[in-house]
Coordinates of C-alpha atoms in Angstrom, one line a residue:
M1 CA -37.4 37.3 30.2
A2 CA -37.5 34.0 28.5
P3 CA -34.7 32.7 26.8
T4 CA -34.4 33.5 22.9
Q5 CA -35.1 30.5 20.7
P6 CA -32.6 29.0 18.2
A7 CA -33.0 30.8 15.0
D8 CA -32.0 27.3 13.4
W9 CA -35.2 25.1 13.8
C10 CA -32.9 21.9 13.7
E11 CA -31.9 23.3 16.9
R12 CA -35.0 24.9 18.4
Y13 CA -36.4 21.3 18.2
R14 CA -33.5 19.3 18.8
P15 CA -34.8 16.6 21.5
A16 CA -33.7 17.3 25.1
S17 CA -34.5 13.9 26.4
E18 CA -34.5 10.2 25.3
S19 CA -38.5 10.3 25.8
H20 CA -38.7 13.0 22.7
L21 CA -36.5 10.4 20.4
I22 CA -38.3 8.8 17.6
G23 CA -36.6 5.5 15.8
N24 CA -33.5 3.6 16.2
N25 CA -34.5 1.9 19.3
G26 CA -31.9 -1.0 19.2
P27 CA -29.1 1.5 18.7
R28 CA -30.3 3.6 21.4
R29 CA -30.8 1.1 24.0
R30 CA -26.8 -0.1 23.5
V31 CA -26.0 3.4 23.9
K32 CA -27.8 3.7 27.1
T33 CA -26.5 0.5 28.3
W34 CA -23.1 1.7 27.7
L35 CA -23.5 4.8 29.3
K36 CA -24.8 3.3 32.3
A37 CA -21.9 1.2 32.5
W38 CA -19.9 4.1 33.7
E39 CA -21.3 4.7 36.5
S40 CA -19.9 1.6 38.0
G41 CA -16.6 1.8 36.5
R42 CA -15.1 1.8 33.2
P43 CA -16.4 -0.4 30.8
S44 CA -13.8 -2.7 28.4
K45 CA -14.3 -0.4 25.7
R46 CA -14.1 3.2 26.5
G47 CA -15.9 4.7 23.3
I48 CA -18.5 4.0 21.2
L49 CA -18.7 4.8 17.3
L50 CA -21.9 5.7 16.0
V51 CA -22.1 5.0 12.3
G52 CA -24.9 6.1 9.8
P53 CA -26.3 8.7 7.2
P54 CA -26.3 12.3 7.7
G55 CA -29.3 14.1 9.5
I56 CA -30.6 10.9 11.4
G57 CA -29.6 12.0 14.8
K58 CA -26.5 10.5 16.0
T59 CA -25.2 13.5 18.1
T60 CA -28.6 14.0 19.2
I61 CA -29.0 10.5 20.7
A62 CA -25.9 10.7 22.7
R63 CA -26.6 14.3 23.9
A64 CA -30.3 13.4 24.8
I65 CA -29.2 10.2 26.9
A66 CA -26.3 12.0 28.5
K67 CA -28.2 15.1 29.6
D68 CA -31.1 12.8 31.1
R69 CA -28.5 11.4 33.2
G70 CA -27.5 14.7 34.3
W71 CA -23.9 14.8 32.4
D72 CA -22.0 17.3 30.5
V73 CA -21.3 17.3 27.2
I74 CA -18.3 18.5 25.3
E75 CA -18.6 18.1 21.6
L76 CA -15.6 18.4 19.2
N77 CA -16.0 18.3 15.5
A78 CA -13.1 16.1 14.0
S79 CA -13.3 18.3 10.7
D80 CA -11.3 21.1 13.1
A81 CA -9.3 19.0 15.0
R82 CA -7.7 16.2 13.0
N83 CA -4.2 16.0 14.3
A84 CA -2.4 14.4 17.3
A85 CA -2.2 17.8 19.2
S86 CA -5.8 19.0 18.6
I87 CA -7.2 15.8 19.7
R88 CA -4.8 15.7 22.7
K89 CA -5.8 19.4 23.7
A90 CA -9.6 18.6 23.1
A91 CA -9.4 15.3 25.5
G92 CA -7.3 17.6 28.2
E93 CA -10.0 20.2 28.2
G94 CA -13.0 17.5 28.6
A95 CA -10.9 16.0 31.7
M96 CA -10.6 19.6 32.9
H97 CA -14.0 20.2 32.4
H98 CA -15.3 17.1 34.4
S99 CA -12.9 18.2 37.2
L100 CA -14.3 21.4 37.8
F101 CA -17.8 21.1 36.9
N102 CA -18.7 17.9 38.5
I103 CA -17.6 18.4 42.1
G104 CA -19.9 17.2 44.4
K105 CA -21.9 15.2 41.8
E106 CA -22.1 11.4 42.4
N107 CA -21.4 9.4 39.5
A108 CA -21.4 12.6 37.2
K109 CA -19.7 12.2 34.1
T110 CA -18.5 14.4 31.1
L111 CA -19.3 12.8 27.9
I112 CA -16.9 13.8 25.1
L113 CA -18.4 13.8 21.8
V114 CA -16.4 13.7 18.6
D115 CA -18.5 14.2 15.4
E116 CA -17.1 13.5 11.7
V117 CA -14.1 11.1 12.8
D118 CA -14.3 10.0 9.1
H119 CA -12.6 13.4 8.2
I120 CA -9.7 12.0 10.1
Q121 CA -7.1 11.2 7.2
G122 CA -3.8 9.6 7.2
G123 CA -2.4 6.4 8.7
L124 CA -1.6 5.2 12.1
G125 CA 1.7 7.2 12.5
V126 CA 2.5 8.5 15.5
M127 CA 3.4 12.3 16.2
G128 CA 6.2 12.7 18.6
E129 CA 5.5 13.7 22.3
E130 CA 7.7 16.6 22.1
K131 CA 6.2 17.9 19.0
I132 CA 2.7 17.6 20.5
R133 CA 3.6 19.2 23.8
K134 CA 4.9 22.1 21.9
M135 CA 2.3 22.7 19.6
I136 CA -0.1 22.6 22.6
S137 CA 1.9 25.1 24.8
G138 CA 2.3 27.6 21.3
D139 CA 6.1 26.9 21.3
D140 CA 6.1 25.2 17.6
E141 CA 6.2 27.1 14.6
N142 CA 2.9 25.2 14.0
T143 CA 0.0 25.8 16.3
V144 CA -2.6 23.3 17.0
S145 CA -5.1 24.5 14.6
T146 CA -2.4 25.4 11.8
S147 CA -0.4 22.2 11.6
S148 CA -0.7 20.8 8.1
G149 CA -2.2 17.5 7.6
D150 CA -3.5 15.2 10.0
K151 CA -0.3 13.9 11.2
G152 CA -1.1 11.4 14.0
G153 CA -4.6 12.1 14.4
K154 CA -5.9 8.6 14.6
A155 CA -3.2 7.3 16.5
E156 CA -3.6 9.6 19.1
L157 CA -7.4 9.0 19.0
I158 CA -6.8 5.3 19.9
R159 CA -4.7 6.4 22.7
V160 CA -7.1 8.9 24.0
L161 CA -9.8 5.9 23.9
T162 CA -7.4 3.6 25.8
D163 CA -6.4 5.8 28.7
T164 CA -9.6 8.3 29.0
K165 CA -11.4 8.5 32.3
N166 CA -14.3 10.1 30.5
P167 CA -16.9 8.4 28.1
I168 CA -16.2 9.2 24.3
I169 CA -18.8 8.8 21.5
L170 CA -17.7 9.3 18.0
A171 CA -20.0 9.7 15.2
C172 CA -19.4 9.5 11.4
N173 CA -21.5 8.9 8.0
D174 CA -19.0 6.4 6.5
E175 CA -17.0 4.2 8.6
M176 CA -14.7 3.6 5.5
G177 CA -13.7 7.4 6.0
L178 CA -12.2 6.5 9.1
W179 CA -10.7 3.1 8.4
G180 CA -9.2 4.4 5.1
R181 CA -8.9 3.5 1.5
G182 CA -5.8 2.2 1.4
S183 CA -4.4 -1.4 1.7
N184 CA -4.1 -0.9 5.7
W185 CA -7.7 -0.2 6.4
S186 CA -8.2 -3.6 7.7
E187 CA -5.5 -2.9 10.6
T188 CA -6.9 0.4 11.3
R189 CA -10.4 -1.0 11.7
T190 CA -9.2 -3.6 13.8
R191 CA -7.1 -1.4 16.2
F192 CA -10.3 0.9 16.7
E193 CA -12.3 -1.9 17.1
K194 CA -10.4 -3.0 20.3
V195 CA -11.0 0.3 22.0
V196 CA -14.8 1.2 20.5
E197 CA -17.9 -0.6 20.2
V198 CA -19.4 0.1 16.6
I199 CA -23.0 0.9 16.7
K200 CA -24.7 1.3 13.2
M201 CA -27.7 3.4 13.0
T202 CA -30.3 3.4 10.2
R203 CA -32.4 5.8 8.2
V204 CA -35.3 7.5 9.9
R205 CA -38.7 5.7 8.5
K206 CA -40.9 7.8 6.3
Q207 CA -43.7 7.6 9.1
E208 CA -41.4 8.8 11.6
M209 CA -40.3 11.5 9.3
R210 CA -43.8 12.9 9.3
D211 CA -44.6 12.5 12.8
I212 CA -41.5 14.6 13.5
A213 CA -42.3 17.2 10.9
R214 CA -45.8 17.6 12.1
R215 CA -44.7 18.2 15.6
V216 CA -42.5 20.9 14.1
L217 CA -45.2 22.1 12.2
Q218 CA -47.7 22.4 15.0
A219 CA -45.5 24.0 17.4
E220 CA -44.9 26.8 14.7
G221 CA -48.5 27.2 13.9
L222 CA -48.1 25.9 10.7
T223 CA -50.1 23.4 8.5
I224 CA -49.3 21.9 5.2
D225 CA -50.9 20.0 2.1
P226 CA -50.9 16.3 2.4
E227 CA -49.1 16.1 -1.0
G228 CA -46.4 18.8 0.0
M229 CA -45.7 16.7 3.1
D230 CA -45.0 13.6 0.9
I231 CA -43.0 15.3 -1.5
L232 CA -40.8 16.8 1.4
V233 CA -40.5 13.3 3.0
K234 CA -39.4 11.6 -0.5
N235 CA -36.9 14.1 -1.2
N236 CA -35.2 13.9 2.2
P237 CA -34.8 10.2 2.6
G238 CA -33.9 9.4 6.2
D239 CA -32.7 12.8 6.8
L240 CA -34.7 14.6 9.6
R241 CA -31.9 17.5 9.6
A242 CA -32.7 18.2 5.8
L243 CA -36.4 17.9 6.1
I244 CA -36.6 20.3 8.7
R245 CA -34.4 22.8 7.1
D246 CA -36.6 22.5 4.1
I247 CA -39.6 23.2 6.1
Q248 CA -38.4 26.2 7.7
A249 CA -37.0 27.5 4.2
I250 CA -40.5 27.0 2.9
A251 CA -42.2 28.6 5.7
V252 CA -40.5 32.0 5.8
G253 CA -42.3 33.0 2.7
D254 CA -45.5 31.1 2.8
G255 CA -47.5 32.4 5.8
S256 CA -49.3 29.9 8.1
H257 CA -49.9 27.3 5.4
I258 CA -47.5 25.6 3.1
N259 CA -48.7 24.7 0.1
I260 CA -47.8 22.1 -2.8
T261 CA -46.9 24.7 -5.1
S262 CA -44.2 26.2 -2.5
V263 CA -42.8 22.9 -1.9
K264 CA -42.3 21.8 -5.8
S265 CA -40.8 25.4 -6.2
H266 CA -38.3 25.0 -3.6
M267 CA -37.4 21.2 -4.6
V268 CA -36.4 22.1 -8.0
D269 CA -34.8 25.4 -7.0
G270 CA -32.6 23.5 -4.1
Q271 CA -31.0 21.1 -6.6
R272 CA -29.9 18.9 -4.1
D273 CA -28.3 15.4 -4.7
Q274 CA -30.0 13.3 -1.9
Q275 CA -27.6 10.3 -2.5
L276 CA -26.7 8.7 1.2
G277 CA -23.4 7.9 1.8
S278 CA -21.5 10.4 -0.2
F279 CA -21.4 14.2 -0.4
P280 CA -24.7 15.6 -1.9
G281 CA -24.0 17.0 -5.4
L282 CA -20.2 16.1 -5.1
D283 CA -19.9 14.6 -8.6
K284 CA -21.8 17.5 -10.2
L285 CA -19.8 20.1 -8.4
Y286 CA -16.5 18.5 -9.8
A287 CA -18.5 18.2 -13.4
M288 CA -19.0 22.1 -13.6
R289 CA -17.3 23.7 -16.5
S290 CA -16.6 27.1 -14.9
A291 CA -15.9 28.8 -11.8
K292 CA -19.0 30.4 -12.0
T293 CA -21.2 27.6 -12.7
A294 CA -19.4 25.7 -9.8
R295 CA -20.2 28.4 -7.4
E296 CA -23.7 28.7 -8.2
M297 CA -23.9 24.8 -7.6
A298 CA -21.9 25.2 -4.4
V299 CA -24.5 27.4 -3.0
N300 CA -27.6 25.4 -3.7
L301 CA -25.8 22.2 -1.8
D302 CA -27.2 21.5 1.6
Q303 CA -23.8 22.0 3.2
S304 CA -22.1 24.5 5.1
P305 CA -19.0 26.3 3.3
D306 CA -16.8 24.5 6.1
D307 CA -18.2 21.1 5.3
L308 CA -18.0 21.6 1.5
V309 CA -14.3 22.3 1.7
S310 CA -13.7 19.4 4.2
W311 CA -15.3 17.0 1.7
I312 CA -13.7 18.4 -1.5
A313 CA -10.2 18.1 0.4
W314 CA -11.0 14.5 1.5
N315 CA -12.3 13.3 -2.1
N316 CA -9.6 14.9 -4.3
S317 CA -7.2 12.0 -3.5
S318 CA -9.6 9.3 -4.9
L319 CA -11.1 11.4 -8.0
F320 CA -7.4 12.5 -9.2
S321 CA -5.0 9.9 -9.9
N322 CA -2.6 12.2 -11.6
P323 CA -1.1 15.1 -9.0
N324 CA -0.8 17.6 -11.8
E325 CA -4.8 17.3 -12.2

């Protein structure tokens, strides 16, 4: 029996090899060179920080290049693991995975991929070793997942990057989210840059967007009005993930051909703010005058509920200066 295809077209057509990737050639070469260095030892900087707008393929590039080298990939979302204990636990699992599944594989590595590290808040304060051990073992009143705040998350991440025997790639949309908005952001950046190579990625070009969209359409047996394609590309500037999801959403009720009328209708109904570098539609969401209209707005945002909650929590401190607001 053939394996079931992923329902999400972004996953269905995620490139499994570097040969299928388009765009960001310079950053890709740097990632490839860095990963290759791990096969002959440990590079001076044990981590990479990929920075760029959402939907441009940061984690896809890392996964594809690692797969070409025969490496396993463990992916961790920093939105779910933001304190010292959760990061320590994930790093330990990555090392164990490498030991168990790479026996007999010469030069094989396990790549630890940590997405959305700009969601890790707080400063560089260190959580006590005893506290971390108790949380991981379950002896503490707070478990790894329920510990409040992000205590020690950044400091622990730097420690892991300093000591790791496995390559670690971090990814974020906004590097200032990781450095922090306070007066100590420069110190945080300096500390991280000692252990990570920062690689900035760019938005996917319009022609590259069209090429990838046509590849997906052809694979699904679909055609599209040229004007409809232009609208989709224009309304998803450099965001491949959003473009593919739009195509999938429209195709569900449009038969084998996507016409311009359906595209326009979808764009009007979507009500998505495509501003890059900030949460889509967040300003509009905060401006809603009632819970009902805010809920309707949230439903139409191109974000999962978990991402929405994370972004609201992250932005509250900068939007509300009065703690009683």
